[in-house]
Each structure stands twice: as C-alpha cells, then as structure tokens.
Coordinates of C-alpha atoms and ligand atoms in Angstrom, one line a residue:
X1 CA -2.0 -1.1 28.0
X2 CA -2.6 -4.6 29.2
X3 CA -4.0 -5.8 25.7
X4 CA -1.6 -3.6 24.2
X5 CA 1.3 -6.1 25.8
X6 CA -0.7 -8.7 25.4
X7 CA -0.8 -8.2 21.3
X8 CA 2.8 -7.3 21.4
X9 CA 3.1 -11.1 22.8
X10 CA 1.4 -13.0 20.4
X11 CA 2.8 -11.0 17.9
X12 CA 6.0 -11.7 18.3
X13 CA 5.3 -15.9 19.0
X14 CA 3.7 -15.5 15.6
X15 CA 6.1 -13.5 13.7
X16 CA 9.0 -15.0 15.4
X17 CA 8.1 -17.9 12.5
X18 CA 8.4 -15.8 9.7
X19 CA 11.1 -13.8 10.7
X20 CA 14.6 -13.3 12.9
X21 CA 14.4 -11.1 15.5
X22 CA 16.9 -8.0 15.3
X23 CA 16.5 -6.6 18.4
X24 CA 19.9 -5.0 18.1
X25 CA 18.6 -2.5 15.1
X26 CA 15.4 -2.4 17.0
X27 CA 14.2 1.2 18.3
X28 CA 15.2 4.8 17.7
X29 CA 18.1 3.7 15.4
X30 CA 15.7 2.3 13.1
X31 CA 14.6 4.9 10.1
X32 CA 18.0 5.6 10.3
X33 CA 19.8 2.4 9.8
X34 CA 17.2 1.6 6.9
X35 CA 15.8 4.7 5.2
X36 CA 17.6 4.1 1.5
X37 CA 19.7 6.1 0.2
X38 CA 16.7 7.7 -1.7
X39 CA 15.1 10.6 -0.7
X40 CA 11.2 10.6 -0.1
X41 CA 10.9 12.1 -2.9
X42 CA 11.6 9.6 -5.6
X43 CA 8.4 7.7 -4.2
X44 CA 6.7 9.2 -7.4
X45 CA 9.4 7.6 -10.1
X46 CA 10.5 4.9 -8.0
X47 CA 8.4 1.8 -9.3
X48 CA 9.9 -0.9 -8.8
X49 CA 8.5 -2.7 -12.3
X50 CA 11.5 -2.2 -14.7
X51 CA 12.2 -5.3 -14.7
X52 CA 15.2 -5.4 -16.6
X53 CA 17.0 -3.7 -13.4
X54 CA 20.1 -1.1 -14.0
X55 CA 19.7 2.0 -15.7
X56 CA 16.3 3.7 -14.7
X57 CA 15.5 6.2 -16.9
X58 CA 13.6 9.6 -16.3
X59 CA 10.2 10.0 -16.5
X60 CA 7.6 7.4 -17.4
X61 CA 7.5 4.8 -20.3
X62 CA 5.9 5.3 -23.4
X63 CA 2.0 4.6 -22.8
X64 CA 0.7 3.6 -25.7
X65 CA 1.1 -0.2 -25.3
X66 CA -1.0 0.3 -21.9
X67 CA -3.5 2.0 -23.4
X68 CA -4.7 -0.8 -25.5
X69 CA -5.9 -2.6 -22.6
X70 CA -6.4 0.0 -20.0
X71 CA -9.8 0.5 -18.1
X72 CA -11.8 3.6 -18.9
X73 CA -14.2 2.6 -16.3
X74 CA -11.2 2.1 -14.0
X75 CA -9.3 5.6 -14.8
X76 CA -12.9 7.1 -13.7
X77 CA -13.4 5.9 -10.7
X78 CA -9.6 6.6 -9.6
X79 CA -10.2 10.2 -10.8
X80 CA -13.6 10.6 -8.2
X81 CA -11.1 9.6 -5.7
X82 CA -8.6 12.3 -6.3
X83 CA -9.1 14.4 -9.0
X84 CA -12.5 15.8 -8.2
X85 CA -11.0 17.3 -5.6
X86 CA -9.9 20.3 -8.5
X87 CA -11.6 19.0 -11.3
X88 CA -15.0 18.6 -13.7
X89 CA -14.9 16.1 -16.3
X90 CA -18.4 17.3 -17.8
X91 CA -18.9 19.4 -20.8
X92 CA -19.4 22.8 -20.0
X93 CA -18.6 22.2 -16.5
X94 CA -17.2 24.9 -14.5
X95 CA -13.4 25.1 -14.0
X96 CA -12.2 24.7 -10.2
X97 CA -9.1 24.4 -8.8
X98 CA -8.2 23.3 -12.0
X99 CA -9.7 23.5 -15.2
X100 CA -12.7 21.4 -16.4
X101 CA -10.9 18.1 -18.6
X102 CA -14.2 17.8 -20.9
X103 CA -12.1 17.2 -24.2
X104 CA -8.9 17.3 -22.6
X105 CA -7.1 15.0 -25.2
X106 CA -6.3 17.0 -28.1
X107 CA -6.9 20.1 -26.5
X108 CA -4.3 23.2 -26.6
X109 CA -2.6 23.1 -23.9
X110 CA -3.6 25.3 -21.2
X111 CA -6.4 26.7 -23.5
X112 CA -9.7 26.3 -21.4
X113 CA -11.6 30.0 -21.4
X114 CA -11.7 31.2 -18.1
X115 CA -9.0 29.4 -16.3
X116 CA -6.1 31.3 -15.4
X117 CA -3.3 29.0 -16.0
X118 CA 0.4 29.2 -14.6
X119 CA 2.7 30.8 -16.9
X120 CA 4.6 27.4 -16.6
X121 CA 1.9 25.6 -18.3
X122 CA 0.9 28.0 -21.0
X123 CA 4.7 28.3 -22.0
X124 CA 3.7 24.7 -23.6
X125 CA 3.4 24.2 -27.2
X126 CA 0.7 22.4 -29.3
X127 CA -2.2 20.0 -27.5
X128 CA -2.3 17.2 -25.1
X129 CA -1.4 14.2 -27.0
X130 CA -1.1 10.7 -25.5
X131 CA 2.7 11.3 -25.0
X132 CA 2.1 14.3 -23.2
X133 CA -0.5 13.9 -21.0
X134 CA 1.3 10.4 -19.2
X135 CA 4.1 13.1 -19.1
X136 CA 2.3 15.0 -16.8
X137 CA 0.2 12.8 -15.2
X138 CA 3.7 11.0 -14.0
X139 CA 5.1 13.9 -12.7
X140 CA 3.1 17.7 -13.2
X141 CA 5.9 19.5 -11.8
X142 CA 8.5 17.9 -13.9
X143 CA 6.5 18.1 -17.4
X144 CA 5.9 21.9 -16.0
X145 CA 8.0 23.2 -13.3
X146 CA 6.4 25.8 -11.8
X147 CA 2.5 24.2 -12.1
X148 CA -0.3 25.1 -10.3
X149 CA -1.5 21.7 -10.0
X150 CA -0.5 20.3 -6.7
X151 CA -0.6 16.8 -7.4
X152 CA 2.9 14.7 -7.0
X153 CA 1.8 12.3 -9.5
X154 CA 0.6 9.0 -11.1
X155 CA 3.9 6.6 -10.8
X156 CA 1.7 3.8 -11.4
X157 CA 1.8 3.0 -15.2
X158 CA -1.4 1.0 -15.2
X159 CA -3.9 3.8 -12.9
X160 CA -1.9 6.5 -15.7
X161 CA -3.1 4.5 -18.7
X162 CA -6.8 4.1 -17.2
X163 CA -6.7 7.7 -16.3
X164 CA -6.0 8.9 -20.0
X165 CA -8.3 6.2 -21.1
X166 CA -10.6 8.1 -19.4
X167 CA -9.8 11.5 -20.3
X168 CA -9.5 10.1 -23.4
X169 CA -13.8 9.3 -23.3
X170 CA -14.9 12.8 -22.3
X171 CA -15.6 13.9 -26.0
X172 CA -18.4 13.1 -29.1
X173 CA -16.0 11.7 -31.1
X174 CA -12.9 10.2 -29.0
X175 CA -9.1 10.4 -30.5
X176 CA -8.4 7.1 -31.8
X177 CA -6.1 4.7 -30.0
X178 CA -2.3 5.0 -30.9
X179 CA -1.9 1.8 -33.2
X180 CA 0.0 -1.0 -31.9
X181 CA 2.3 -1.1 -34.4
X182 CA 3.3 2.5 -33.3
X183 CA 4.5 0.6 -30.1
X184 CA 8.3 0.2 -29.4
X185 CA 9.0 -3.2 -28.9
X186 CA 10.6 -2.6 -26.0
X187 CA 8.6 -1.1 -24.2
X188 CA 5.6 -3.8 -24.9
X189 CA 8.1 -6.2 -23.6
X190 CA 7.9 -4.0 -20.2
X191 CA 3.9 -4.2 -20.1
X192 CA 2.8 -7.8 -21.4
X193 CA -1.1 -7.5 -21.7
X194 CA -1.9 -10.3 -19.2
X195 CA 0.4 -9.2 -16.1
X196 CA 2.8 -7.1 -14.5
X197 CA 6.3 -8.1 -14.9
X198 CA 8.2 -9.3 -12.3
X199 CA 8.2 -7.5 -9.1
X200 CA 10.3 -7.7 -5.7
X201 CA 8.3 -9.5 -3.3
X202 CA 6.4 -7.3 -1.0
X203 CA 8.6 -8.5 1.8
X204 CA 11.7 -7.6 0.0
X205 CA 10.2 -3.9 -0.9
X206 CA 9.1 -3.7 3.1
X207 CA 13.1 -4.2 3.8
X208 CA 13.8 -1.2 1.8
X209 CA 10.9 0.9 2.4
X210 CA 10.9 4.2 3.7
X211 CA 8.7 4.4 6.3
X212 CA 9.3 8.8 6.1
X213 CA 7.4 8.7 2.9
X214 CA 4.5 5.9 4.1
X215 CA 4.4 8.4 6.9
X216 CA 4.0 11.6 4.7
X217 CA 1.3 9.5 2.4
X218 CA -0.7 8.3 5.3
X219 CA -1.2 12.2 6.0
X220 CA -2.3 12.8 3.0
X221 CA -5.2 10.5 3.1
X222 CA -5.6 8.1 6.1
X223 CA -5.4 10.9 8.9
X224 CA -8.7 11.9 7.1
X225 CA -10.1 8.9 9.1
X226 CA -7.3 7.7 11.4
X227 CA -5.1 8.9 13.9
X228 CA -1.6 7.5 14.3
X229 CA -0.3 8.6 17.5
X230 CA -0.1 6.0 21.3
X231 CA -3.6 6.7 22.8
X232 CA -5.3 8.6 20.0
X233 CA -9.0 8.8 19.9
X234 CA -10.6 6.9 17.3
X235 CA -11.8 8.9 14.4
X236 CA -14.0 7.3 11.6
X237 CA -11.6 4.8 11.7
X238 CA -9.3 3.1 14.7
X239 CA -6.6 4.7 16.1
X240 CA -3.5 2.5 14.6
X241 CA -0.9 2.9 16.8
X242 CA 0.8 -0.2 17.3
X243 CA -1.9 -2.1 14.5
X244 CA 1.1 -4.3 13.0
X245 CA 1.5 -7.5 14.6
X246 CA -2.0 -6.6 16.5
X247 CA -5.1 -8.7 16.3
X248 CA -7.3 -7.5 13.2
X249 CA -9.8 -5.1 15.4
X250 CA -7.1 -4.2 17.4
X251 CA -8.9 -1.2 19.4
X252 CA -10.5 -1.4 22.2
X253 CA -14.0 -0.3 22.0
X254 CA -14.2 0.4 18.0
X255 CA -17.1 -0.3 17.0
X256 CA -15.2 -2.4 13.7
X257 CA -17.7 -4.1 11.2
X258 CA -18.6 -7.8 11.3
X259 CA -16.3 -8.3 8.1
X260 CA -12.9 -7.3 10.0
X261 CA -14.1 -8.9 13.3
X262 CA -14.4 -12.4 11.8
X263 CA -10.6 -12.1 10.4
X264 CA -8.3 -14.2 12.8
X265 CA -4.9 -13.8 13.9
X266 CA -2.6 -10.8 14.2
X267 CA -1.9 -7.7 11.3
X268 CA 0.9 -9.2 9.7
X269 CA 3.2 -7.7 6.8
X270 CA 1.2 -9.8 4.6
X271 CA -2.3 -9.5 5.4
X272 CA -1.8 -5.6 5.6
X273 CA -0.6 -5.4 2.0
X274 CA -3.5 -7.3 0.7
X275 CA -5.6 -5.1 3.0
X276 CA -4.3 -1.8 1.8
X277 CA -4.6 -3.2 -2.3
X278 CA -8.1 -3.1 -1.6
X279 CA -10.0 -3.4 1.9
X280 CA -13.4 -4.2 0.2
X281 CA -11.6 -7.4 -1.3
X282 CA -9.7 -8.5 2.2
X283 CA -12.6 -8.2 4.2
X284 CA -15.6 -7.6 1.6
X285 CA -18.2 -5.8 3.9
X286 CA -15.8 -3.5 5.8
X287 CA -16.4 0.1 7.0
X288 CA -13.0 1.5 5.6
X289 CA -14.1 3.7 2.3
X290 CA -10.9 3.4 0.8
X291 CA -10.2 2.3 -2.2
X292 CA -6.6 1.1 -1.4
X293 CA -3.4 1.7 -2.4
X294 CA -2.8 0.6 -5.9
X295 CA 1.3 1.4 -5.7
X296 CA 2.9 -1.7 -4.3
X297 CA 5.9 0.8 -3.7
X298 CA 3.5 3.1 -1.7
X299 CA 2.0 0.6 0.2
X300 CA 5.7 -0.6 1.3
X301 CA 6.7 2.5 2.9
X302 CA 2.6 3.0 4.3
X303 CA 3.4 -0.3 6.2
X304 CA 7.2 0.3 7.2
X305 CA 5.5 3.4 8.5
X306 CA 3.0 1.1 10.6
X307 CA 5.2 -0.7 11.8
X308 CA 7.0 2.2 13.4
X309 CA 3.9 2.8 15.8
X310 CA 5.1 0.9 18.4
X311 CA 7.8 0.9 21.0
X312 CA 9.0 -2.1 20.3
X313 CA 8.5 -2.4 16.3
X314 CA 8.0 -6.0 14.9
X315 CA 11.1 -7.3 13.4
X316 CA 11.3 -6.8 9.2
X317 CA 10.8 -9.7 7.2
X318 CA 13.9 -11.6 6.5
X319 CA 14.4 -11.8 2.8
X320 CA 17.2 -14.5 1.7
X321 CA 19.8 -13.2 0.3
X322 CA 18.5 -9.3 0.4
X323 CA 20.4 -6.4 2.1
X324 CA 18.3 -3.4 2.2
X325 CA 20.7 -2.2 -0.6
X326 CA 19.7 -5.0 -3.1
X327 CA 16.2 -5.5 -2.0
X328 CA 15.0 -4.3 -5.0
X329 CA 16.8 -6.7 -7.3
X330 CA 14.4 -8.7 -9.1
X331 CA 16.6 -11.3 -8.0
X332 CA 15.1 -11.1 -4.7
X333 CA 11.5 -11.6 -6.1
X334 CA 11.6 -15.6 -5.1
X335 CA 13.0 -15.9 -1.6
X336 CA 10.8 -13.3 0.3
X337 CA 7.7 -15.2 -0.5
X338 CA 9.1 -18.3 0.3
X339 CA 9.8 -17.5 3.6
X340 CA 6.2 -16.8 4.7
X341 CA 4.5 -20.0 3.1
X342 CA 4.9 -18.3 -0.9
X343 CA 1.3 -16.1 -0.1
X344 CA 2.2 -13.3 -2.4
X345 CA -0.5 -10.4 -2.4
X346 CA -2.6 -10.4 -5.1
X347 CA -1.1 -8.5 -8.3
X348 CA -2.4 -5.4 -8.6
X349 CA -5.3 -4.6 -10.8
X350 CA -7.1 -1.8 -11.8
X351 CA -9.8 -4.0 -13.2
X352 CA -12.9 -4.5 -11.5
X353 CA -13.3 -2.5 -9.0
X354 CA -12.5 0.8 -7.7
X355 CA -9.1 1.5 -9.1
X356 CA -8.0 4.4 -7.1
X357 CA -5.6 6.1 -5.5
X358 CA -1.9 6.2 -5.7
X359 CA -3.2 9.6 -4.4
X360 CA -0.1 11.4 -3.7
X361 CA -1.1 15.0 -3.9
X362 CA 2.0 16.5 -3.1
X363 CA -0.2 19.3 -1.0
X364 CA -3.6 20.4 0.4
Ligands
HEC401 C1 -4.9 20.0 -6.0 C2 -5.7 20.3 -7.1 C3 -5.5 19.3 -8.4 C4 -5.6 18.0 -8.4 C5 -5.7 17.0 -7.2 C6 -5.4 17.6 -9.8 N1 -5.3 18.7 -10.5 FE1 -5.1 18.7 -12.6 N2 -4.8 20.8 -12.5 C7 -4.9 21.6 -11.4 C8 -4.5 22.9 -11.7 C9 -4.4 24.1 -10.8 C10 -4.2 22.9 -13.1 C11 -3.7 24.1 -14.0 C12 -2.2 24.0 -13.8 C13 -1.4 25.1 -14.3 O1 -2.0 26.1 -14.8 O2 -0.1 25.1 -14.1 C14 -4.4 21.5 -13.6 C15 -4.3 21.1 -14.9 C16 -4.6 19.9 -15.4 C17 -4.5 19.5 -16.8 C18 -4.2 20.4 -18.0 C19 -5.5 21.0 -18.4 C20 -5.4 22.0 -19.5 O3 -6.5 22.6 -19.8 O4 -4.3 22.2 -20.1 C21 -4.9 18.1 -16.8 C22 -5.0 17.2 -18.1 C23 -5.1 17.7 -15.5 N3 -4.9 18.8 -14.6 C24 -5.4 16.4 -15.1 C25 -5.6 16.0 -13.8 C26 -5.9 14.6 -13.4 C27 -6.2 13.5 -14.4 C28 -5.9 14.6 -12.0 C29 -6.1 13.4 -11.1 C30 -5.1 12.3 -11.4 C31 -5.6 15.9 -11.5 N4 -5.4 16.7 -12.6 C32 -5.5 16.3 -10.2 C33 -5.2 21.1 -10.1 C34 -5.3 19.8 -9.7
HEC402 C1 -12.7 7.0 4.8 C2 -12.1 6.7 6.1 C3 -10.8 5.9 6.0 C4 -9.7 6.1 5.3 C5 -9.4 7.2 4.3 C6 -8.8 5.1 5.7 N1 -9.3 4.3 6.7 FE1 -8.4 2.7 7.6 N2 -10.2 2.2 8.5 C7 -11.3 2.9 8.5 C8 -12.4 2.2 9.2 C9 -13.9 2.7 9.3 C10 -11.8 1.0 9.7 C11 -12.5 -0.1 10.4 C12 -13.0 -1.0 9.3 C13 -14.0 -2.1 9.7 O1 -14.4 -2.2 10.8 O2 -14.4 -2.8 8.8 C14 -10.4 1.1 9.3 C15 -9.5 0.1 9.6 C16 -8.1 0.1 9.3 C17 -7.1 -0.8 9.7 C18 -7.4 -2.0 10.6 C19 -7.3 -1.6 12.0 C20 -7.6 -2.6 13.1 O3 -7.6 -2.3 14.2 O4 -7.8 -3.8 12.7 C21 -5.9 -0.4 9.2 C22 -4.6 -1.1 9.4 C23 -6.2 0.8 8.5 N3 -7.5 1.1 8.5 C24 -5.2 1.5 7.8 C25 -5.5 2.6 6.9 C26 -4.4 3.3 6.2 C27 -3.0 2.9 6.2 C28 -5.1 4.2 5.4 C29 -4.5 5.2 4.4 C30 -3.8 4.5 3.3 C31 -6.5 4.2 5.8 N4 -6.7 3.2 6.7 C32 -7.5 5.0 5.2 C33 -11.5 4.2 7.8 C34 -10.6 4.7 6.9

C-alpha cells in the first residue's frame, strides 16, 4: 500500500511534465467519456496506416507490393506464436484444430483429406491465391462467415505479408512472387519498401484508445502469465495492477530479472510501448517470453487498458491540437511526440527478430 502511494507520487511529479492533469474526467467516468465511437470490434480493421485519411475501405489492401520485401523467416516465427496452437506447417503433418498448411498456396480451398471443413469454407471456389489468403488472414470470418477458425485476424499488413511469405515456402517448388508490375500504384504508394507511412504518434493513438479492447487482448494472452486485478498474486509474471506510472519492477517481492531491474524511473506511456513492441529489445535479457505486440493500434488500447489499473489513473498524454475525435488524423502525428522530448517508439518491424503476435484469436 505504502509503495503503492508512494509510486503514485512520483508518478505523477514525473508525468505532471509531460502531461496536464484532468482530474475532472478522472475515475469511473473515464472509459466512458473516451471509449470512441468504435466498437471493440473494429480493432481488427482499424490500422491506423492509411495515410491518406478519409474513406477507409473494407478489408485489407492488395498484398502483393508487401510481399516483395516481406520476411519468410519473420511470418514463421509469428506463426509458432499463434498458429501452432491449430496448425502443422510440415508435409504430411497431421491436421489439428485446423488443417495441416504444407502447400497451402495454391491449394483448393478447403481440400486437405481428412479435415472436416465448415460448410462456410468449402462453399469457396478455386485455390488459395495471394489475393485470397491476405483475405482471410485479415479477417477469417469476413472472407468466410461462418468459419471454424477462431482467429479474429492479422490487421497488421506487414505480420500478413510475412505470414503468406511463409506459407508461401512450405512446398518443393514455391509459387512465384506476384510481379511488381502487377502492383497498383496506389497501393505501393501505401507501403514504400523502406518504412511505414506516416502514423499518429503513439500518444495521440493512446488518447483514442479503447482501453475495453486492450482489456479483451490482454486476456487473450497476457493473463497466461499476468494477473491484472489490486492485490493479485504474481503469476509467471508480476501482478500489474497499477504498473503505469510505477517504477519498472514495480512488485514487491517479484523476483524480476537483472535486465528490467537496472531500467530507471517510472512505466511511462512511452517506455511501455517500446516495451510491449518487443521486451527482448527494451530490456534485452528479460524474463517476459513474449514476443510483443507488433500492432501499434493494439498496443494503444493494451496500455489505455493499463492505465486503468489504478484508482487514480495517470492523466492521458496531452496531444496539441488532438480531441479524442481527431486523434487519428495524421495531422496529429507531429505534436504528440513533441510534447515528451520527440522519443517516438521504434517503428515497427518484423525484421529481425521474433515477429509475432498481433495475436488476436477471437476465442479459446
Ligand atoms: C483457434 C484455432 C486456429 C488458429 C489460432 C488458426 N487457425 Fe487457421 N484454421 C483453423 C480451422 C478450424 C480451419 C478450418 C476452417 C473452416 O473449415 O472453416 C482453418 C483454416 C485455415 C486455412 C485454410 C486451409 C485450407 O486447407 O483451406 C489457412 C490458410 C489457415 N487456417 C491459416 C492460418 C494461419 C496462418 C494462422 C495464424 C495466423 C491460423 N490459421 C490460426 C483453426 C485455426
Ligand atoms: C510468457 C509469460 C508472459 C506473457 C505472455 C506476458 N508477460 Fe509481461 N512479464 C512476464 C515476466 C516474467 C515479467 C518480468 C520480466 C523481467 O523481470 O524481466 C513481465 C513483466 C511485465 C511488465 C513490467 C512489470 C513491472 O513490474 O515492471 C509489464 C508492464 C508487462 N509484463 C506487461 C505485459 C502485457 C501487457 C502482456 C500481454 C500483451 C504481457 N506482459 C505478456 C511474463 C509475461
């Protein structure tokens, strides 16, 4: 208790720098007054990188200019974070869950022997082309509504394109790429090779998250490891109630590795998105198997989530300019920065490391 105010005090000293406090919209008010107008659900579509703003369009963009630089290696290692769950990727291996993906590309679709498929998914015509597997892999129940495959999806353009990059390896003789010049120009526009396109800070996203959804994807994967609620026990990982604004280590008797002991300072906005892109990079050496959260979207409402657990939540982030409404303007994408010292967290890569999870399996 004592530490616990104690936190809470530095906290605030420290944020109060970065941040007005809004102690007025402060407590049980508060996923009311800010949950957007969205519902949870549109977590899986709702990437913020179309740039261009305005119209969003259904489903995902075409993938074939991604796939050109995507990251077999990385699309393997995110699928041994989530897809193994249901799935072989060998040839010959036993169906699960789901069926084996040897070969997948090209296949029929819904044609592996053995496997009983939903009617939903054999209703499809032809094979699994490049088109249709990002399709699915954005959103299984929208490309087939009425799957089997309880998965929510791959929102994350860059984790889709490594994925099928992957699936696309599983065979003697591989499908070749889609040619470049197949590639609409648009939509290579939207995925220049070197870098993402312009994105709302993280700050900015945080002032429109919704902490209901970081809620429902921390239960998903994190209480595998952590509990959330005031006085938990500690589980393989800390209890982390009250963890924003809190020193790094912030429970008491945790037996936390070296790596996250020698961080200094408080759990700020910041430092938890960077944490949650990758813990191995934050604090290389950490105890915390988890490959992070590639979905700067997802990790925005995991941390408006956080930031809940407490009863007396740290104020948001004040982003120039930004109502909760507009937060997602790219307009927005300077200011936020600025007003924490321009630290933006690192882009996110699937490159080099594991690439995992936007893992949002819509159920157990
Ligand atoms: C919770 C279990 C589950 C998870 C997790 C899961 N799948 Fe599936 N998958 C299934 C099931 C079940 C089916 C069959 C769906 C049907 O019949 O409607 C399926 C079907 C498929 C198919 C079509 C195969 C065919 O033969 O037509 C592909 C491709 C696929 N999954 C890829 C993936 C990838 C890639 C991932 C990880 C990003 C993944 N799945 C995660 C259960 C799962
Ligand atoms: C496989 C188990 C595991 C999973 C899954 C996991 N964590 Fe952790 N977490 C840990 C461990 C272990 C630590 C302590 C790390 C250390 O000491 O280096 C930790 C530490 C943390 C901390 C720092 C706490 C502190 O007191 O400084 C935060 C914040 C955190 N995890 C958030 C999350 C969130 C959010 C998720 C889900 C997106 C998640 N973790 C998923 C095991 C896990």
């Amino acid at each position: 208790m004592d530490s616990l105010y104690v936190n809470k005090a530095v906290a605030a000293v420290l944020t109060a720098g970065i941040a007005f406090f809004v102690t007025g919209l402060l407590g049980d008010e508060l996923i009311r007054v800010e949950v957007p107008k969205k519902p949870a659900i549109v977590i899986a579509s709702a990437e913020p990188a179309k740039a261009e703003g305005g119209a969003k369009k259904e489903g995902p963009d075409p993938i074939e200019p991604l796939l050109a630089s995507a990251d077999p290696e990385a699309g393997k290692a995110y699928t041994k974070t989530i897809c193994v769950a249901c799935h072989n990727f060998q040839e010959g291996g036993a169906n699960g869950v789901g069926p084996d993906l040897y070969g997948v590309l090209g296949r029929k679709i819904a044609s592996k022997p053995g496997f009983d498929y939903s009617s939903a998914l054999k209703a499809k015509q032809g094979v699994w082309t490049y088109d249709e597997l990002n399709e699915w892999l954005y959103k299984p129940a929208a490309f087939a509504p009425g799957t089997r495959m309880s998965f929510a999806g791959l929102p994350n353009d860059k984790t889709r394109a490594n994925v099928i990059a992957y699936l696309r390896s599983l065979s003697h003789n591989p499908e070749p790429l889609p040619k470049p010049t197949d590639v609409p120009k648009q939509a290579a526009a939207a995925a220049p090779a070197g870098g993402e396109p312009a994105k709302p800070s993280f700050d900015a996203m945080l002032v429109s998250a919704d902490p209901a959804a970081g809620k429902a994807y921390t239960k998903t994967i994190c209480v595998a490891c952590h509990t959330f609620d005031k006085g938990g026990k500690a589980g393989v990982g800390p209890n982390l109630w009250g963890v924003v604004g809190a020193p790094h280590g912030h429970m008491a008797g945790f037996d936390y590795s070296s790596a996250l002991k020698s961080k200094q300072g408080p759990w700020t906005y910041d430092e938890l998105n960077q944490w949650l892109t990758s813990p191995a990079k934050y604090a290389p050496g950490t105890r915390m198997s988890f490959a992070g959260i590639p979905s700067e979207k997802t990790r925005a409402n995991v941390v408006a989530y956080l930031r809940t657990l407490s009863d007396n939540p740290e104020p948001l982030p004040k982003v120039e300019g930004a109502t909760p409404a507009k937060a997602e303007a790219p307009v927005a994408a300077g200011g936020g920065a600025a007003a924490k010292g321009g630290d933006t967290p690192p882009p996110m890569t699937d490159k080099g490391g594991p690439a995992s999870g936007t893992p949002e399996p819509a159920s157990k």
